[in-house]
Amino acid sequence: MFWIKRAMQLRNIHYFKVTSTLCIIPKYQSTTYSKICILRTKVSFRELKSRNYEQVCNFHTTSKLYVPPLFAVVLRPILRIGAFLIGRSFKKWWRKKSEEEKEKYRSLVRQNRDIFLGSLGMMFLMFVIYYVTHLETDPITKRKRFIIFNKKEQAELGRLIFEMHLEQHKELLVSRDHPAYKRLVRIIKNILIKNKDLISINEKEWTLTIVDSPLKNAYVIPERNIFFFLGALNIVDNDDQLTFILAHEMAHALLLHAVEQFSNALLLDVLLIIPIMLLWACFPDLIALFFHLVVQHIVNVLHSLPYSRSLENEADDVGLKLAAKACADIREAVVFWGVMRTLSEMQSEVNPVPWLSTHPAHGDREQSLNKKLPVAIELMRSSGCPELSSVDPRKRFYERTVRDHELYFKQKGII
């Protein structure tokens, strides 16, 4: 709501409403505020001014011990650097001690071993209690997740990230009069309306920012701010594919994936404090550095990357359902990832190595979505959507030869 408040404070504000879409646009087209489009069902400008902002955003606080966003952002590098400095400083301090002094400290540790072990046990217990009390059940997937921010703090974190990304792309923002902007707003609005039975989808406003860049990318940041790059339109054949892409990004926001990933990353940093301290305290610097990098790589490959890929698969699953209820031809989702796989095979696009990437391989996503289609199609029927065309876009796609794909991609200017 910071952006709404700020926009209202500006002079000469224009506003317009198309069905359920309300856009607040400063007259002088500020690059920061002119692209903020609030998508909310049946809300007028007069209602927006009269409502209590805390009620509109559904903010609330709890008795749990949450971490302030700014503090959490600063805490991560402090933990990493602090563990290294403390471990290395202890090593230097220990080397300066005589054998007699060292023996005295060893004796002190042996005598107070129970106290030290009890303290470590107490710290571990407190850590476990904190973790368990901050587990939340996602209302859509029913999966347990660890979150260190309450809703108010999530909004603050999202505002900070949103401001940063707007500043980063401020010279490339697309006007609301651009055809692509109108096209994407229409699709987002349709997804919101058709999925209004999900309570969480209407809790906060959605914003769309289009960046005039050849990058083939789209992403969403915590407070439901969708960023879309015009280059992505080159590899999209129709609105059905666009619906799935946007639904996938909206699913990330609905499932709080960004907040969850940040929470888990901070948790991992806390868990690694003592191992890193011991590493730098017990080994020479070069050996400690080598093992430090090896440990980070192992943790990344065995935990962080698989975790990120699992969230991508979850967003694909939920996004497919959102698109199905929006009555898109969800078979086009399979075609989209088939196109990405084909481009990768032609080496026009990078196909991520599955176990070294934050995203699943294109072919894996294509196969996974294909398996999920029967359930999604049944969801379309139960949502009152019209029957799908008898011409399956997947069949057309798979009947193309390599030469056909090459000619098609050249015509679109992709290769």
Coordinates of N, CA and C in Angstrom, one line a residue, residues 40-203:
R40 N -7.7 -5.5 -8.7 CA -8.6 -5.9 -7.6 C -10.0 -6.0 -8.0
T41 N -10.7 -7.0 -7.7 CA -12.1 -7.1 -8.1 C -13.0 -6.1 -7.5
K42 N -13.7 -5.4 -8.3 CA -14.8 -4.5 -7.9 C -14.3 -3.5 -6.8
V43 N -13.4 -2.7 -7.0 CA -13.0 -1.7 -6.1 C -12.9 -0.3 -6.8
S44 N -13.6 0.6 -6.3 CA -13.6 1.9 -7.0 C -12.5 2.9 -6.4
F45 N -12.2 4.0 -7.1 CA -11.2 4.9 -6.6 C -11.7 5.5 -5.3
R46 N -13.0 5.8 -5.2 CA -13.5 6.4 -3.9 C -13.4 5.5 -2.8
E47 N -13.7 4.2 -3.0 CA -13.6 3.2 -2.0 C -12.2 3.1 -1.5
L48 N -11.2 3.1 -2.5 CA -9.8 3.0 -2.2 C -9.4 4.1 -1.2
K49 N -9.8 5.3 -1.5 CA -9.4 6.4 -0.6 C -10.0 6.3 0.8
S50 N -11.2 5.8 0.9 CA -12.0 5.8 2.1 C -11.6 4.6 3.0
R51 N -11.0 3.5 2.4 CA -10.7 2.3 3.2 C -9.5 2.5 4.1
N52 N -9.5 1.8 5.2 CA -8.4 1.8 6.1 C -7.3 0.9 5.5
Y53 N -6.1 1.4 5.3 CA -5.1 0.6 4.6 C -4.7 -0.6 5.3
E54 N -4.7 -0.7 6.6 CA -4.4 -1.9 7.3 C -5.4 -3.0 7.0
Q55 N -6.7 -2.6 6.8 CA -7.7 -3.6 6.6 C -7.7 -4.0 5.1
V56 N -7.4 -3.1 4.2 CA -7.3 -3.5 2.8 C -6.2 -4.6 2.6
C57 N -5.0 -4.3 3.2 CA -3.9 -5.3 3.0 C -4.0 -6.5 3.9
N58 N -4.9 -6.5 4.9 CA -5.1 -7.6 5.8 C -3.8 -7.9 6.6
F59 N -3.2 -6.8 7.1 CA -2.0 -7.0 7.9 C -2.4 -7.5 9.3
H60 N -1.5 -8.3 9.9 CA -1.7 -8.6 11.2 C -0.4 -9.1 11.9
T61 N -0.3 -9.0 13.1 CA 0.9 -9.4 13.8 C 0.5 -10.6 14.7
T62 N 1.6 -11.4 15.1 CA 1.3 -12.5 15.9 C 2.3 -12.5 17.1
S63 N 2.1 -13.4 18.0 CA 3.0 -13.5 19.2 C 4.3 -14.2 18.9
K64 N 4.5 -14.7 17.7 CA 5.7 -15.4 17.4 C 6.9 -14.4 17.2
L65 N 8.1 -14.9 17.4 CA 9.3 -14.1 17.3 C 9.8 -14.0 15.9
Y66 N 9.3 -13.1 15.1 CA 9.7 -12.9 13.7 C 10.9 -12.0 13.6
V67 N 11.6 -12.1 12.5 CA 12.8 -11.4 12.2 C 12.5 -10.2 11.4
P68 N 12.8 -8.9 11.8 CA 12.6 -7.8 10.9 C 13.3 -7.9 9.6
P69 N 12.7 -7.6 8.4 CA 13.2 -7.8 7.1 C 14.6 -7.2 6.9
L70 N 14.8 -6.0 7.3 CA 16.1 -5.3 7.1 C 17.2 -6.0 7.9
F71 N 16.8 -6.4 9.1 CA 17.8 -7.1 10.0 C 18.2 -8.4 9.4
A72 N 17.2 -9.1 8.8 CA 17.4 -10.4 8.2 C 18.3 -10.3 7.0
V73 N 18.1 -9.3 6.2 CA 19.0 -9.1 5.0 C 20.4 -8.8 5.4
V74 N 20.6 -8.0 6.5 CA 22.0 -7.7 6.9 C 22.6 -8.9 7.7
L75 N 21.7 -9.7 8.3 CA 22.2 -10.8 9.2 C 22.9 -11.8 8.4
R76 N 22.5 -12.2 7.2 CA 23.1 -13.3 6.5 C 24.6 -13.0 6.2
P77 N 25.0 -11.9 5.6 CA 26.5 -11.7 5.4 C 27.2 -11.6 6.7
I78 N 26.6 -11.0 7.8 CA 27.2 -10.9 9.1 C 27.5 -12.3 9.7
L79 N 26.6 -13.2 9.5 CA 26.8 -14.6 10.0 C 27.9 -15.3 9.3
R80 N 28.0 -15.2 8.0 CA 29.0 -15.8 7.2 C 30.4 -15.2 7.5
I81 N 30.5 -13.9 7.5 CA 31.8 -13.3 7.7 C 32.2 -13.4 9.2
G82 N 31.2 -13.3 10.1 CA 31.5 -13.4 11.5 C 32.0 -14.8 11.9
A83 N 31.5 -15.9 11.3 CA 31.9 -17.2 11.6 C 33.4 -17.4 11.1
F84 N 33.7 -16.9 10.0 CA 35.0 -16.9 9.4 C 36.0 -16.2 10.3
L85 N 35.6 -14.9 10.7 CA 36.5 -14.1 11.5 C 36.8 -14.6 12.9
I86 N 35.7 -15.1 13.5 CA 35.8 -15.7 14.9 C 36.7 -16.9 14.9
G87 N 36.5 -17.8 13.9 CA 37.3 -19.0 13.8 C 38.8 -18.7 13.6
R88 N 39.0 -17.8 12.6 CA 40.4 -17.5 12.3 C 41.1 -16.7 13.4
S89 N 40.4 -15.9 14.1 CA 40.9 -15.1 15.2 C 41.3 -16.1 16.4
F90 N 40.4 -17.0 16.6 CA 40.7 -18.0 17.7 C 41.9 -18.8 17.4
K91 N 42.1 -19.2 16.1 CA 43.3 -19.9 15.7 C 44.6 -19.1 16.0
K92 N 44.5 -17.8 15.6 CA 45.7 -17.0 15.9 C 46.0 -16.8 17.4
W93 N 44.9 -16.6 18.1 CA 45.0 -16.4 19.6 C 45.6 -17.7 20.2
W94 N 45.1 -18.9 19.7 CA 45.6 -20.1 20.3 C 47.1 -20.4 20.0
R95 N 47.5 -20.0 18.8 CA 48.9 -20.2 18.4 C 49.9 -19.5 19.3
K96 N 49.4 -18.3 19.8 CA 50.3 -17.5 20.6 C 50.5 -18.0 22.1
K97 N 49.6 -19.0 22.4 CA 49.7 -19.5 23.8 C 50.8 -20.5 24.0
S98 N 51.4 -20.5 25.2 CA 52.4 -21.5 25.5 C 51.7 -22.8 25.7
E99 N 52.5 -23.9 25.8 CA 52.0 -25.2 26.0 C 51.3 -25.3 27.4
E100 N 51.9 -24.6 28.4 CA 51.3 -24.6 29.7 C 49.9 -23.9 29.7
E101 N 49.9 -22.8 29.0 CA 48.6 -22.1 28.9 C 47.5 -22.9 28.2
K102 N 48.0 -23.6 27.1 CA 47.1 -24.4 26.4 C 46.5 -25.6 27.2
E103 N 47.4 -26.2 28.0 CA 47.0 -27.3 28.9 C 46.0 -26.8 30.0
K104 N 46.2 -25.6 30.4 CA 45.3 -25.0 31.4 C 43.9 -24.8 30.9
Y105 N 43.8 -24.4 29.6 CA 42.5 -24.2 29.0 C 41.9 -25.5 28.7
R106 N 42.7 -26.5 28.3 CA 42.1 -27.9 28.0 C 41.6 -28.4 29.3
S107 N 42.3 -28.2 30.4 CA 41.8 -28.7 31.7 C 40.5 -28.0 32.1
L108 N 40.4 -26.7 31.8 CA 39.2 -26.0 32.2 C 38.0 -26.5 31.4
V109 N 38.3 -26.8 30.1 CA 37.2 -27.4 29.3 C 36.7 -28.7 29.8
R110 N 37.7 -29.6 30.2 CA 37.4 -30.9 30.7 C 36.6 -30.8 32.0
Q111 N 37.0 -29.9 32.9 CA 36.3 -29.8 34.1 C 34.8 -29.2 34.0
N112 N 34.6 -28.4 32.9 CA 33.3 -27.8 32.7 C 32.6 -28.4 31.5
R113 N 33.0 -29.6 31.2 CA 32.5 -30.2 29.9 C 30.9 -30.3 30.0
D114 N 30.4 -30.7 31.1 CA 28.9 -30.8 31.2 C 28.2 -29.5 31.0
I115 N 28.9 -28.4 31.5 CA 28.3 -27.1 31.3 C 28.3 -26.7 29.8
F116 N 29.4 -26.9 29.2 CA 29.5 -26.6 27.7 C 28.5 -27.4 26.9
L117 N 28.5 -28.7 27.2 CA 27.6 -29.6 26.4 C 26.1 -29.2 26.7
G118 N 25.8 -28.9 28.0 CA 24.5 -28.5 28.3 C 24.0 -27.2 27.6
S119 N 25.0 -26.3 27.5 CA 24.7 -25.0 26.9 C 24.4 -25.2 25.4
L120 N 25.3 -26.1 24.8 CA 25.0 -26.4 23.3 C 23.7 -27.1 23.1
G121 N 23.4 -28.0 24.1 CA 22.1 -28.7 24.0 C 20.9 -27.8 24.1
M122 N 21.1 -26.8 25.1 CA 20.0 -25.8 25.3 C 19.8 -24.9 24.0
M123 N 21.0 -24.5 23.4 CA 20.9 -23.7 22.2 C 20.2 -24.5 21.1
F124 N 20.5 -25.8 21.0 CA 19.9 -26.6 19.9 C 18.4 -26.8 20.2
L125 N 18.0 -27.0 21.4 CA 16.6 -27.1 21.8 C 15.9 -25.8 21.4
M126 N 16.4 -24.7 21.8 CA 15.8 -23.4 21.5 C 15.7 -23.2 19.9
F127 N 16.7 -23.7 19.2 CA 16.6 -23.6 17.8 C 15.5 -24.5 17.2
V128 N 15.4 -25.7 17.7 CA 14.3 -26.6 17.3 C 13.0 -26.0 17.6
I129 N 12.8 -25.5 18.8 CA 11.5 -24.9 19.2 C 11.2 -23.7 18.3
Y130 N 12.2 -22.9 18.0 CA 11.9 -21.7 17.1 C 11.5 -22.2 15.7
Y131 N 12.2 -23.3 15.2 CA 11.8 -23.8 13.9 C 10.4 -24.3 13.9
V132 N 10.1 -25.2 14.9 CA 8.7 -25.8 14.9 C 7.6 -24.8 15.1
T133 N 7.8 -23.8 15.9 CA 6.8 -22.7 16.1 C 6.6 -21.8 14.9
H134 N 7.6 -21.8 14.0 CA 7.5 -21.0 12.8 C 7.2 -21.8 11.5
L135 N 6.7 -23.0 11.7 CA 6.2 -23.7 10.6 C 4.7 -23.4 10.3
E136 N 4.4 -23.1 9.1 CA 3.1 -22.7 8.7 C 2.6 -23.7 7.6
T137 N 1.3 -23.9 7.6 CA 0.7 -24.8 6.5 C 0.2 -24.0 5.4
D138 N 0.7 -24.2 4.2 CA 0.2 -23.5 3.0 C -1.2 -23.8 2.8
P139 N -2.1 -22.8 2.6 CA -3.5 -23.1 2.4 C -3.9 -23.7 1.1
I140 N -3.0 -23.7 0.1 CA -3.2 -24.2 -1.2 C -2.7 -25.6 -1.3
T141 N -1.4 -25.8 -1.0 CA -0.8 -27.2 -1.1 C -0.9 -28.0 0.1
K142 N -1.2 -27.4 1.3 CA -1.2 -28.0 2.6 C 0.2 -28.5 3.0
R143 N 1.2 -28.0 2.4 CA 2.6 -28.3 2.8 C 3.1 -27.4 3.9
K144 N 3.8 -28.0 4.8 CA 4.4 -27.3 5.9 C 5.6 -26.5 5.4
R145 N 5.8 -25.2 5.8 CA 6.9 -24.4 5.4 C 7.4 -23.6 6.5
F146 N 8.7 -23.2 6.5 CA 9.3 -22.4 7.6 C 9.4 -21.0 7.1
I147 N 8.7 -20.1 7.9 CA 8.7 -18.7 7.5 C 9.1 -17.8 8.7
I148 N 10.0 -16.9 8.5 CA 10.5 -16.1 9.6 C 9.9 -14.7 9.6
F149 N 9.0 -14.4 8.7 CA 8.4 -13.1 8.6 C 6.9 -13.2 8.7
N150 N 6.3 -12.3 9.5 CA 4.8 -12.2 9.5 C 4.4 -11.4 8.3
K151 N 3.1 -11.2 8.2 CA 2.5 -10.6 7.0 C 3.0 -9.2 6.8
K152 N 3.0 -8.5 7.9 CA 3.5 -7.1 7.9 C 4.9 -7.0 7.4
E153 N 5.7 -7.9 7.9 CA 7.1 -7.8 7.6 C 7.4 -8.3 6.2
Q154 N 6.5 -9.3 5.7 CA 6.6 -9.7 4.3 C 6.3 -8.5 3.4
A155 N 5.3 -7.7 3.8 CA 5.0 -6.5 3.0 C 6.1 -5.6 2.9
E156 N 6.8 -5.4 4.0 CA 7.9 -4.5 4.1 C 9.1 -5.0 3.2
L157 N 9.4 -6.3 3.3 CA 10.4 -6.9 2.5 C 10.1 -6.8 1.0
G158 N 8.8 -7.0 0.7 CA 8.4 -6.9 -0.7 C 8.5 -5.5 -1.2
R159 N 8.2 -4.5 -0.4 CA 8.3 -3.1 -0.8 C 9.8 -2.8 -1.1
L160 N 10.7 -3.2 -0.2 CA 12.1 -2.9 -0.4 C 12.6 -3.5 -1.7
I161 N 12.2 -4.8 -2.0 CA 12.7 -5.5 -3.2 C 12.0 -4.8 -4.4
F162 N 10.7 -4.5 -4.3 CA 10.0 -3.8 -5.4 C 10.7 -2.5 -5.8
E163 N 11.0 -1.7 -4.8 CA 11.7 -0.4 -5.0 C 13.0 -0.6 -5.7
M164 N 13.8 -1.6 -5.3 CA 15.1 -1.9 -5.9 C 14.9 -2.3 -7.3
H165 N 14.0 -3.2 -7.7 CA 13.8 -3.7 -9.0 C 13.3 -2.5 -9.9
L166 N 12.4 -1.7 -9.4 CA 11.9 -0.6 -10.2 C 13.1 0.4 -10.5
E167 N 14.0 0.6 -9.6 CA 15.1 1.5 -9.8 C 16.1 0.9 -10.8
Q168 N 16.2 -0.5 -10.7 CA 17.1 -1.2 -11.7 C 16.7 -1.1 -13.1
H169 N 15.3 -1.1 -13.3 CA 14.8 -1.1 -14.7 C 14.1 0.2 -15.1
K170 N 14.3 1.3 -14.3 CA 13.5 2.5 -14.5 C 13.7 3.1 -15.9
E171 N 14.8 2.9 -16.6 CA 14.9 3.4 -17.9 C 14.3 2.6 -19.0
L172 N 13.8 1.4 -18.6 CA 13.3 0.5 -19.6 C 11.8 0.1 -19.4
L173 N 11.1 0.8 -18.5 CA 9.7 0.5 -18.2 C 8.8 0.8 -19.4
V174 N 7.9 -0.1 -19.7 CA 7.0 0.1 -20.8 C 5.7 0.9 -20.3
S175 N 5.2 1.8 -21.2 CA 4.0 2.5 -20.8 C 2.8 1.6 -20.8
R176 N 1.8 2.1 -20.0 CA 0.6 1.3 -19.9 C -0.2 1.3 -21.2
D177 N 0.2 2.2 -22.1 CA -0.5 2.2 -23.4 C 0.0 1.2 -24.4
H178 N 1.1 0.6 -24.0 CA 1.7 -0.4 -24.9 C 0.8 -1.6 -25.1
P179 N 0.7 -2.1 -26.3 CA -0.2 -3.3 -26.5 C 0.1 -4.5 -25.6
A180 N 1.4 -4.7 -25.4 CA 1.7 -5.9 -24.5 C 1.2 -5.7 -23.1
Y181 N 1.3 -4.4 -22.7 CA 0.8 -4.1 -21.3 C -0.7 -4.5 -21.2
K182 N -1.5 -4.0 -22.1 CA -2.9 -4.2 -22.1 C -3.2 -5.7 -22.2
R183 N -2.4 -6.4 -23.1 CA -2.6 -7.9 -23.3 C -2.4 -8.6 -22.0
L184 N -1.3 -8.3 -21.3 CA -0.9 -9.0 -20.0 C -1.9 -8.7 -18.9
V185 N -2.3 -7.4 -18.8 CA -3.3 -7.1 -17.8 C -4.6 -7.8 -18.0
R186 N -5.0 -8.0 -19.2 CA -6.3 -8.7 -19.5 C -6.1 -10.2 -19.1
I187 N -5.0 -10.8 -19.3 CA -4.8 -12.2 -19.0 C -4.7 -12.3 -17.4
I188 N -4.0 -11.4 -16.8 CA -3.9 -11.5 -15.3 C -5.3 -11.3 -14.7
K189 N -6.0 -10.4 -15.2 CA -7.3 -10.1 -14.6 C -8.2 -11.3 -14.8
N190 N -8.1 -12.0 -15.9 CA -8.9 -13.2 -16.1 C -8.5 -14.3 -15.1
I191 N -7.2 -14.5 -14.9 CA -6.8 -15.5 -13.9 C -7.3 -15.2 -12.5
L192 N -7.3 -13.9 -12.2 CA -7.8 -13.5 -10.8 C -9.3 -13.7 -10.7
I193 N -10.0 -13.4 -11.7 CA -11.5 -13.5 -11.6 C -11.9 -15.0 -11.6
K194 N -11.3 -15.8 -12.4 CA -11.6 -17.2 -12.5 C -11.1 -18.0 -11.3
N195 N -10.2 -17.5 -10.5 CA -9.7 -18.1 -9.3 C -10.0 -17.4 -8.1
K196 N -11.1 -16.6 -8.1 CA -11.5 -15.8 -6.9 C -12.0 -16.7 -5.8
D197 N -12.2 -18.0 -6.0 CA -12.6 -18.8 -4.9 C -11.4 -19.1 -3.9
L198 N -10.2 -18.8 -4.4 CA -9.0 -18.9 -3.5 C -8.9 -17.7 -2.7
I199 N -9.1 -17.8 -1.4 CA -9.1 -16.6 -0.5 C -7.8 -15.9 -0.6
S200 N -6.7 -16.6 -0.7 CA -5.4 -15.9 -0.7 C -5.1 -15.1 -1.9
I201 N -5.8 -15.4 -3.0 CA -5.6 -14.7 -4.3 C -6.1 -13.2 -4.2
N202 N -7.1 -13.0 -3.4 CA -7.6 -11.6 -3.2 C -7.2 -10.9 -2.0
E203 N -6.3 -11.4 -1.3 CA -5.8 -10.8 0.0 C -5.1 -9.5 -0.3

